[in-house]
XYZ file of C-alpha atoms in Angstrom:
527
model
C 24.396 50.933 8.428
C 20.938 52.461 7.717
C 17.730 51.786 9.555
C 17.749 47.811 8.365
C 20.105 46.760 11.249
C 17.873 47.012 14.285
C 18.128 42.915 14.752
C 21.237 41.505 15.983
C 23.835 40.159 13.552
C 22.808 36.885 12.588
C 19.091 37.326 12.791
C 17.469 37.554 9.863
C 14.052 37.908 8.764
C 12.156 37.445 5.854
C 8.685 39.841 5.011
C 5.592 39.032 3.473
C 6.019 36.935 0.516
C 9.144 35.694 1.059
C 8.324 34.399 4.178
C 4.921 32.801 2.905
C 6.686 31.341 0.134
C 9.241 29.263 2.429
C 6.169 28.313 4.785
C 4.215 26.680 2.087
C 6.897 25.197 0.029
C 7.916 23.711 3.426
C 4.456 22.099 4.120
C 3.961 21.152 1.147
C 7.728 19.017 1.183
C 6.470 17.663 3.996
C 2.919 16.727 2.952
C 4.409 14.944 -0.302
C 6.797 13.042 1.812
C 4.541 10.704 3.385
C 1.530 11.307 0.477
C 3.075 7.869 -0.786
C 2.258 6.140 2.662
C -1.118 6.889 2.250
C -3.674 3.826 1.372
C -4.210 0.630 1.428
C -1.422 0.354 -1.684
C 0.701 3.016 0.447
C 4.876 2.380 0.332
C 6.839 2.309 3.126
C 10.033 4.401 3.913
C 13.153 3.441 5.729
C 14.833 5.549 8.272
C 18.089 5.481 8.736
C 19.678 7.335 12.116
C 23.334 8.809 11.457
C 23.531 8.130 15.152
C 26.020 5.746 16.851
C 24.333 2.064 15.318
C 23.051 3.588 12.528
C 19.502 2.086 13.576
C 17.358 1.393 10.958
C 13.169 1.987 11.253
C 10.918 0.298 8.411
C 7.795 2.223 8.625
C 4.877 3.808 6.593
C 3.141 5.436 10.331
C 3.280 8.795 9.408
C 3.951 10.189 12.997
C 6.920 7.745 12.884
C 8.471 9.125 10.332
C 7.695 12.604 11.243
C 9.319 12.156 14.248
C 12.361 11.199 12.980
C 13.384 14.061 11.118
C 14.922 17.077 12.150
C 13.074 19.706 9.990
C 14.091 23.725 10.084
C 11.392 25.256 8.249
C 9.107 26.397 10.687
C 5.831 25.338 8.876
C 7.228 22.070 8.123
C 7.492 21.527 11.904
C 4.125 22.801 12.500
C 2.786 19.952 10.173
C 5.347 17.313 12.040
C 3.012 18.681 15.178
C -0.544 17.683 13.862
C 0.366 14.666 13.601
C 2.187 13.659 16.578
C -1.175 15.018 18.439
C -3.404 12.734 16.156
C -0.733 9.961 16.861
C -1.548 10.743 20.745
C -5.165 11.566 20.516
C -6.849 9.032 18.196
C -4.038 6.785 17.219
C -4.625 6.548 13.445
C -4.831 9.259 10.084
C -1.282 10.663 10.979
C -0.507 10.837 7.070
C -3.844 11.643 6.114
C -4.151 14.539 8.396
C -0.615 16.065 7.391
C -1.321 15.106 3.462
C -4.887 16.932 4.211
C -3.298 20.186 5.714
C -0.225 20.293 2.449
C -3.015 20.458 -0.046
C -4.910 23.473 1.883
C -1.778 24.926 2.112
C -1.131 24.543 -2.015
C -4.788 25.818 -2.794
C -4.237 28.704 -0.453
C -1.184 29.440 -2.246
C -2.531 29.720 -5.321
C -5.302 32.106 -3.664
C -2.891 34.686 -2.076
C -1.040 34.819 -5.771
C -4.656 36.178 -7.075
C -4.289 38.435 -4.430
C -7.102 37.295 -2.096
C -6.308 38.313 1.486
C -5.234 35.392 3.581
C -7.930 36.164 6.416
C -10.713 36.087 4.106
C -8.858 32.381 2.929
C -9.222 31.673 6.416
C -12.666 33.197 7.087
C -13.355 30.637 3.942
C -11.884 27.266 5.393
C -13.439 27.618 8.520
C -16.832 27.814 7.226
C -15.611 24.809 4.900
C -14.590 22.625 7.602
C -17.582 23.119 9.270
C -19.855 22.196 6.727
C -17.915 19.357 6.243
C -18.341 18.025 9.721
C -21.822 18.416 9.208
C -21.951 16.794 6.252
C -20.408 13.173 7.716
C -22.531 13.367 10.580
C -25.414 13.291 8.839
C -24.061 10.349 7.147
C -22.650 7.998 10.248
C -23.657 5.349 11.428
C -24.179 4.212 14.714
C -24.718 0.312 15.884
C -23.559 0.623 19.725
C -27.390 -0.826 20.257
C -26.672 -3.871 18.860
C -23.753 -5.865 20.049
C -23.268 -8.149 16.823
C -23.212 -5.554 14.151
C -20.969 -3.488 16.494
C -18.705 -6.062 16.865
C -18.624 -6.182 13.049
C -18.375 -2.875 12.831
C -15.136 -2.819 15.015
C -13.742 -5.694 12.626
C -13.960 -3.686 9.812
C -12.216 -1.111 11.018
C -9.194 -2.720 12.570
C -9.173 -4.704 8.856
C -9.053 -1.057 7.547
C -6.683 0.553 9.542
C -4.444 -2.713 9.057
C -4.699 -2.833 5.657
C -2.722 0.195 4.823
C 0.280 -1.459 7.162
C 2.481 -4.406 7.399
C -0.093 -6.899 8.549
C -2.214 -6.268 5.605
C -1.519 -9.740 4.594
C -3.028 -11.210 7.745
C -5.386 -8.634 8.469
C -8.061 -10.771 9.554
C -6.263 -12.853 12.395
C -4.737 -9.514 13.718
C -7.800 -7.695 13.271
C -9.083 -10.350 15.407
C -6.383 -10.151 17.917
C -6.895 -6.228 18.034
C -10.785 -6.604 18.780
C -10.668 -9.232 21.276
C -8.001 -7.111 23.156
C -10.273 -3.600 23.214
C -13.229 -5.443 23.674
C -12.054 -7.176 27.427
C -11.303 -3.296 28.094
C -15.202 -2.530 28.498
C -14.648 0.857 27.273
C -11.796 2.016 28.601
C -8.823 3.470 26.502
C -6.120 2.862 28.767
C -4.154 0.430 26.586
C -1.560 -0.154 29.631
C -3.196 -3.237 30.270
C -2.607 -4.931 26.832
C 0.717 -5.835 26.480
C 2.553 -6.699 23.553
C 5.688 -8.659 23.381
C 7.926 -9.181 20.951
C 9.655 -12.521 20.045
C 11.442 -12.846 16.835
C 11.246 -16.438 15.036
C 7.828 -17.986 13.468
C 5.990 -16.229 10.895
C 3.357 -12.716 11.829
C 0.758 -15.541 11.517
C 1.924 -17.288 14.486
C 1.120 -14.323 17.070
C -1.537 -14.653 19.281
C -3.758 -13.240 21.919
C -3.312 -14.528 25.502
C -5.534 -14.221 28.501
C -3.600 -12.943 31.343
C -0.395 -11.629 31.761
C 3.692 -12.509 30.195
C 6.508 -11.710 32.268
C 9.279 -11.745 30.101
C 11.365 -13.895 32.657
C 12.715 -17.099 33.424
C 11.843 -18.580 36.774
C 15.027 -19.201 39.102
C 16.818 -22.403 39.673
C 14.920 -24.750 42.381
C 11.783 -23.260 42.781
C 8.257 -24.306 41.860
C 7.755 -24.063 38.499
C 3.856 -23.820 38.698
C 1.604 -22.233 41.803
C -2.373 -22.072 41.886
C -4.220 -19.488 43.854
C -0.659 -17.345 43.405
C -0.422 -14.257 46.324
C 2.340 -12.209 44.298
C 4.063 -9.273 46.298
C 5.460 -6.633 43.881
C 8.491 -4.813 45.075
C 11.561 -2.838 44.175
C 14.278 -3.384 47.024
C 17.651 -4.456 47.207
C 17.852 -8.006 47.758
C 21.963 -7.922 47.253
C 23.654 -7.304 50.911
C 24.442 -10.685 52.273
C 28.130 -10.212 51.139
C 30.189 -7.422 52.355
C 30.625 -5.577 48.749
C 34.352 -4.760 48.454
C 34.148 -1.713 46.790
C 31.562 -0.103 48.307
C 32.943 -0.415 51.970
C 36.050 0.749 54.154
C 36.292 -1.612 56.952
C 39.753 -1.412 59.291
C 39.885 -4.688 60.884
C 42.275 -6.260 63.835
C 42.157 -9.515 62.732
C 40.164 -11.816 59.732
C 37.579 -13.093 62.149
C 36.024 -9.781 62.443
C 35.605 -10.067 59.115
C 33.476 -12.949 59.413
C 31.778 -11.693 61.939
C 30.466 -8.743 59.463
C 29.858 -11.125 56.981
C 27.775 -13.402 59.455
C 25.885 -10.142 60.714
C 25.034 -8.760 57.038
C 23.943 -12.555 56.079
C 21.575 -12.381 59.061
C 20.211 -8.878 58.175
C 19.451 -10.532 54.887
C 17.526 -13.581 56.879
C 15.298 -11.271 58.652
C 14.681 -9.311 55.382
C 13.765 -12.137 54.015
C 11.652 -13.580 57.199
C 9.598 -10.579 57.138
C 8.477 -10.592 53.301
C 7.709 -14.810 54.172
C 5.490 -13.377 56.850
C 2.921 -11.424 54.270
C 1.817 -15.293 53.674
C 2.883 -14.979 49.996
C 3.803 -17.826 47.341
C 5.419 -15.852 44.697
C 8.094 -12.881 44.984
C 8.469 -10.123 41.965
C 11.673 -7.719 42.500
C 12.406 -5.113 40.158
C 16.123 -5.320 41.212
C 18.437 -8.151 41.450
C 18.079 -11.491 44.131
C 21.557 -12.769 45.415
C 21.977 -16.786 45.426
C 21.361 -16.407 49.459
C 17.793 -14.876 49.603
C 17.013 -17.009 46.732
C 17.940 -20.568 48.258
C 15.793 -18.998 51.120
C 12.741 -17.924 49.157
C 13.190 -21.953 47.557
C 13.337 -23.413 50.560
C 9.766 -22.109 51.938
C 8.286 -22.869 48.771
C 8.140 -19.119 47.239
C 8.638 -18.415 43.699
C 11.485 -15.148 43.465
C 11.548 -13.303 40.200
C 14.357 -10.829 39.934
C 15.036 -8.393 37.532
C 11.227 -7.815 36.535
C 11.977 -5.131 34.148
C 10.337 -1.754 35.015
C 7.638 -1.426 32.512
C 6.733 -5.330 33.054
C 6.598 -4.559 36.852
C 4.276 -1.376 37.282
C 1.994 -3.182 34.261
C 2.213 -6.784 36.647
C 0.944 -4.578 39.660
C -1.790 -3.145 37.630
C -3.174 -6.220 36.630
C -2.561 -7.992 39.750
C -4.384 -5.583 41.513
C -1.153 -5.390 43.691
C 0.971 -2.269 44.905
C 4.805 -1.834 44.136
C 6.113 -2.029 47.884
C 9.678 -1.278 48.853
C 9.719 -1.618 53.008
C 8.148 -4.969 54.683
C 7.789 -4.117 58.304
C 3.735 -3.807 58.470
C 2.590 -6.416 56.072
C -1.189 -4.759 56.514
C -0.532 -2.079 54.971
C 0.931 -3.899 51.662
C -1.756 -4.848 49.005
C -0.566 -8.032 47.404
C -1.306 -9.106 43.887
C -3.377 -12.443 42.769
C -3.534 -14.516 40.130
C -5.210 -18.205 40.203
C -2.411 -19.444 38.301
C 2.004 -18.711 37.391
C 3.512 -21.362 35.233
C 6.175 -21.061 33.015
C 5.499 -21.154 29.222
C 7.602 -21.338 26.047
C 7.175 -19.050 23.314
C 10.051 -19.904 20.454
C 12.973 -21.184 22.403
C 12.662 -18.594 24.867
C 10.793 -19.229 28.655
C 8.453 -16.493 30.141
C 6.069 -16.927 33.216
C 2.713 -16.595 32.642
C -0.145 -15.543 35.186
C -3.452 -16.670 34.308
C -7.036 -15.347 36.209
C -5.494 -12.182 37.114
C -7.698 -9.732 39.122
C -7.860 -6.982 36.178
C -9.964 -9.308 34.065
C -8.956 -6.617 30.967
C -5.849 -7.516 30.572
C -4.263 -9.546 28.032
C -1.132 -9.847 26.407
C -0.497 -9.785 22.461
C 2.255 -12.086 21.282
C 3.776 -10.584 18.255
C 6.123 -13.334 16.210
C 7.854 -12.178 12.985
C 11.072 -13.067 11.216
C 12.904 -9.988 12.245
C 13.504 -6.721 14.708
C 12.151 -4.577 11.992
C 9.074 -6.370 11.036
C 7.997 -6.516 15.042
C 8.689 -3.172 15.263
C 6.432 -2.338 12.586
C 3.922 -4.545 13.248
C 3.683 -3.167 16.784
C 3.605 0.148 15.496
C 0.160 -1.074 13.295
C -1.358 -3.028 15.984
C -0.829 -0.015 18.085
C -2.933 2.214 15.619
C -5.358 -0.499 15.327
C -6.076 -0.453 19.083
C -6.126 2.983 19.817
C -8.418 3.795 16.629
C -10.577 0.541 18.110
C -10.839 1.731 22.071
C -11.639 5.297 20.747
C -14.667 3.790 18.781
C -16.093 1.697 21.604
C -16.441 5.213 23.217
C -17.610 7.126 20.365
C -19.381 4.435 18.065
C -20.052 6.260 15.089
C -18.753 4.843 12.250
C -18.384 5.662 8.516
C -17.258 3.961 5.182
C -13.726 4.513 4.223
C -12.073 4.535 0.882
C -12.357 8.417 0.298
C -15.684 8.037 0.720
C -15.907 10.666 3.576
C -13.797 12.672 1.668
C -16.510 13.169 -1.792
C -19.306 13.519 0.900
C -17.430 16.456 2.302
C -16.596 17.891 -0.837
C -19.981 17.462 -2.547
C -21.452 19.708 0.481
C -18.281 21.736 0.449
C -18.999 22.398 -3.093
C -22.461 23.556 -2.662
C -21.563 25.888 0.083
C -19.374 27.968 -2.041
C -22.075 28.284 -4.689
C -24.226 29.716 -2.019
C -21.449 32.196 -0.446
C -21.302 35.390 -2.004
C -18.008 37.113 -2.235
C -14.349 36.318 -2.359
C -15.160 33.732 0.975
C -16.769 31.456 -2.010
C -13.083 30.840 -3.775
C -11.717 29.331 -0.156
C -14.253 27.351 0.445
C -14.109 25.754 -3.172
C -10.565 25.352 -3.043
C -11.076 23.190 0.515
C -13.532 20.906 -1.545
C -10.136 20.552 -3.821
C -7.585 20.101 -1.187
C -10.428 17.342 0.516
C -10.597 15.582 -3.019
C -6.639 15.429 -2.783
C -6.810 12.721 -0.392
C -8.734 9.764 -2.737
C -6.744 10.724 -5.360
C -3.729 9.916 -3.304
C -5.330 6.815 -2.654
C -5.532 6.125 -5.912
C -1.820 7.481 -7.453
C -0.376 5.259 -4.982
C -2.023 2.335 -6.317
C -1.044 3.235 -10.364
C -4.719 3.997 -11.329
C -5.694 6.619 -13.220
C -6.658 9.249 -10.332
C -8.562 11.700 -12.437
C -10.739 9.090 -14.359
C -11.452 7.401 -11.052
C -11.819 10.916 -9.136
C -14.806 11.654 -11.990
C -16.284 8.596 -11.389
C -16.670 8.965 -8.416
C -18.020 12.579 -8.459
C -21.013 11.437 -10.737
C -21.715 8.475 -8.502
C -21.888 10.989 -5.387
C -24.711 13.090 -6.892
C -26.896 10.565 -6.160
C -28.427 10.310 -3.184
C -26.851 8.036 -0.490
C -24.088 6.796 -2.646
C -21.473 3.849 -0.649
C -19.230 4.554 -4.152
C -15.568 4.881 -2.472
C -12.064 3.633 -4.322
C -11.714 -0.316 -5.086
C -7.951 -0.105 -4.485
C -7.852 -4.234 -5.372
C -9.975 -4.065 -8.804
C -9.021 -0.790 -9.245
C -12.416 0.472 -9.657
C -15.301 2.113 -8.377
C -16.670 -0.321 -5.548
C -19.467 -0.491 -2.860
C -17.401 0.654 0.632
C -20.528 -1.035 2.383
C -20.093 -4.084 0.463
C -16.352 -4.513 0.792
C -16.559 -3.867 4.684
C -14.179 -0.892 4.519
C -14.963 1.517 7.826
C -13.255 4.313 9.460
C -14.057 5.795 12.609
C -15.880 9.078 12.591
C -13.458 10.685 15.521
C -10.267 9.866 13.404
C -12.010 11.580 9.977
C -12.941 14.341 12.521
C -9.860 15.039 14.182
C -8.290 14.599 10.772
C -10.661 17.486 9.537
C -10.309 19.925 12.232
C -6.549 19.311 12.865
C -5.604 20.166 9.153
C -7.587 23.316 8.871
C -6.314 24.849 12.026
C -2.613 24.060 11.623
C -3.298 25.361 7.925
C -4.543 28.410 9.169
C -1.770 29.046 11.314
C 0.482 29.115 8.674
C -1.342 30.848 6.761
C -1.571 33.576 8.850
C 2.575 33.531 8.673
C 3.631 37.063 6.989
C 7.072 37.232 8.562
C 9.682 34.971 9.558
C 12.289 36.052 12.044
C 15.324 33.581 12.812
C 16.641 34.519 15.803
C 20.669 34.593 16.369
C 21.753 31.863 19.237
C 23.199 33.243 22.316
C 27.197 33.421 22.468
C 28.666 31.977 25.228
C 31.410 34.547 26.395
C 35.024 32.907 26.467
C 35.481 32.570 30.477
C 39.165 32.829 29.867
């Protein structure tokens, strides 16, 4: 047996070199997987689930791709995590962060092979990322004061974000939708009040932004089709108790007429409940659950619009938007907060009828209706739009803006190189490696567009030696272009998050020198 059997049977460990190899390889494989989706000419991936229904997702969003992978490699998991955090935090840059971390590890691997200690590399990376961040801070533009300019900035950011997604064909249209929606939020980053409804049919160009709130429901039979100055009671309560339900109750009776009495009692109970609800002085009642014919009829007679089965997401949002709260008991009307809106009417989108609430209390609410050829297109459009909305809402708060198209990476790389020359000792190698990793992002953008990346990067480098250069990759003409003129902008917050998360993730994986895989606990046989 010997000494090496400390661990249980199925646990195994990998030490030193082997462990580091495993983690480097895993992380780089993940980075290479999403690398091809980076930039305006990035390709999409089809994800097919092996579960029931074999759902197919077509996407270009780094976080979505990585979320769907089942991965064994621990280092790869770290990368999946950072892309997820990036998605939650700023919404965009999910691919960039993974690519950057992967490149940092690729460089680190060479340094480790050259017998430089991981801790030295980490120290170098730390200095480099600090330096890169400062380089960006010196170059940011901030047009918060000038409203017109700021709006153009937002528009540019939206279009840049969308240009790598499925919406790139109509990016002006969607950029405008996103900017309008976010400006209505007046600086809050709560995207709850922007509702996205997906309706297949039509083309992506037919999508529009609607002020107010749309509920994906039909208006019941025999009820008013439009209501002005609505008072809305949003409720979650059972309105289906006016019949005796056969399967639920056991009633022993000695004659049929008793059953009729029970029915009548139930019906009266229902009528009382409806009367209580009507007593709130409302003209619209939205319920999360089913409404039977009898109460529906009562509501219709009272001229109240009753909507049943409003799905949960919809009803919570409806409460939020109209300023009402969801009620479930109706005994004391004064404690229930009603929602208000100026007009409720039925509208048609495609072949579906929907209910439209306009002039809602929460002025920031709006609904974006997406049209498209198929569900896959709509889902991907929603993801892309979500990215744009996130980035914009972050930018409204932190209005610092950078140019895009590989420009920030070149600016950072230039300063980091400078730092490497001034730093004595082995750390200099690590700092230099950091700058090479940064350049990998513009390289990838160029590669994905089928350009000669080596040629492009050397030309960019030369351009950036001049003071205040705006040079970046212009994928459309396939040459070095002026990013300011082309209007390619990114939010500073996104870039900063990419830089810091990638460095930290790489650092974490570098610190590993041993991987221990534990044996799962066995269930004892209970027989």
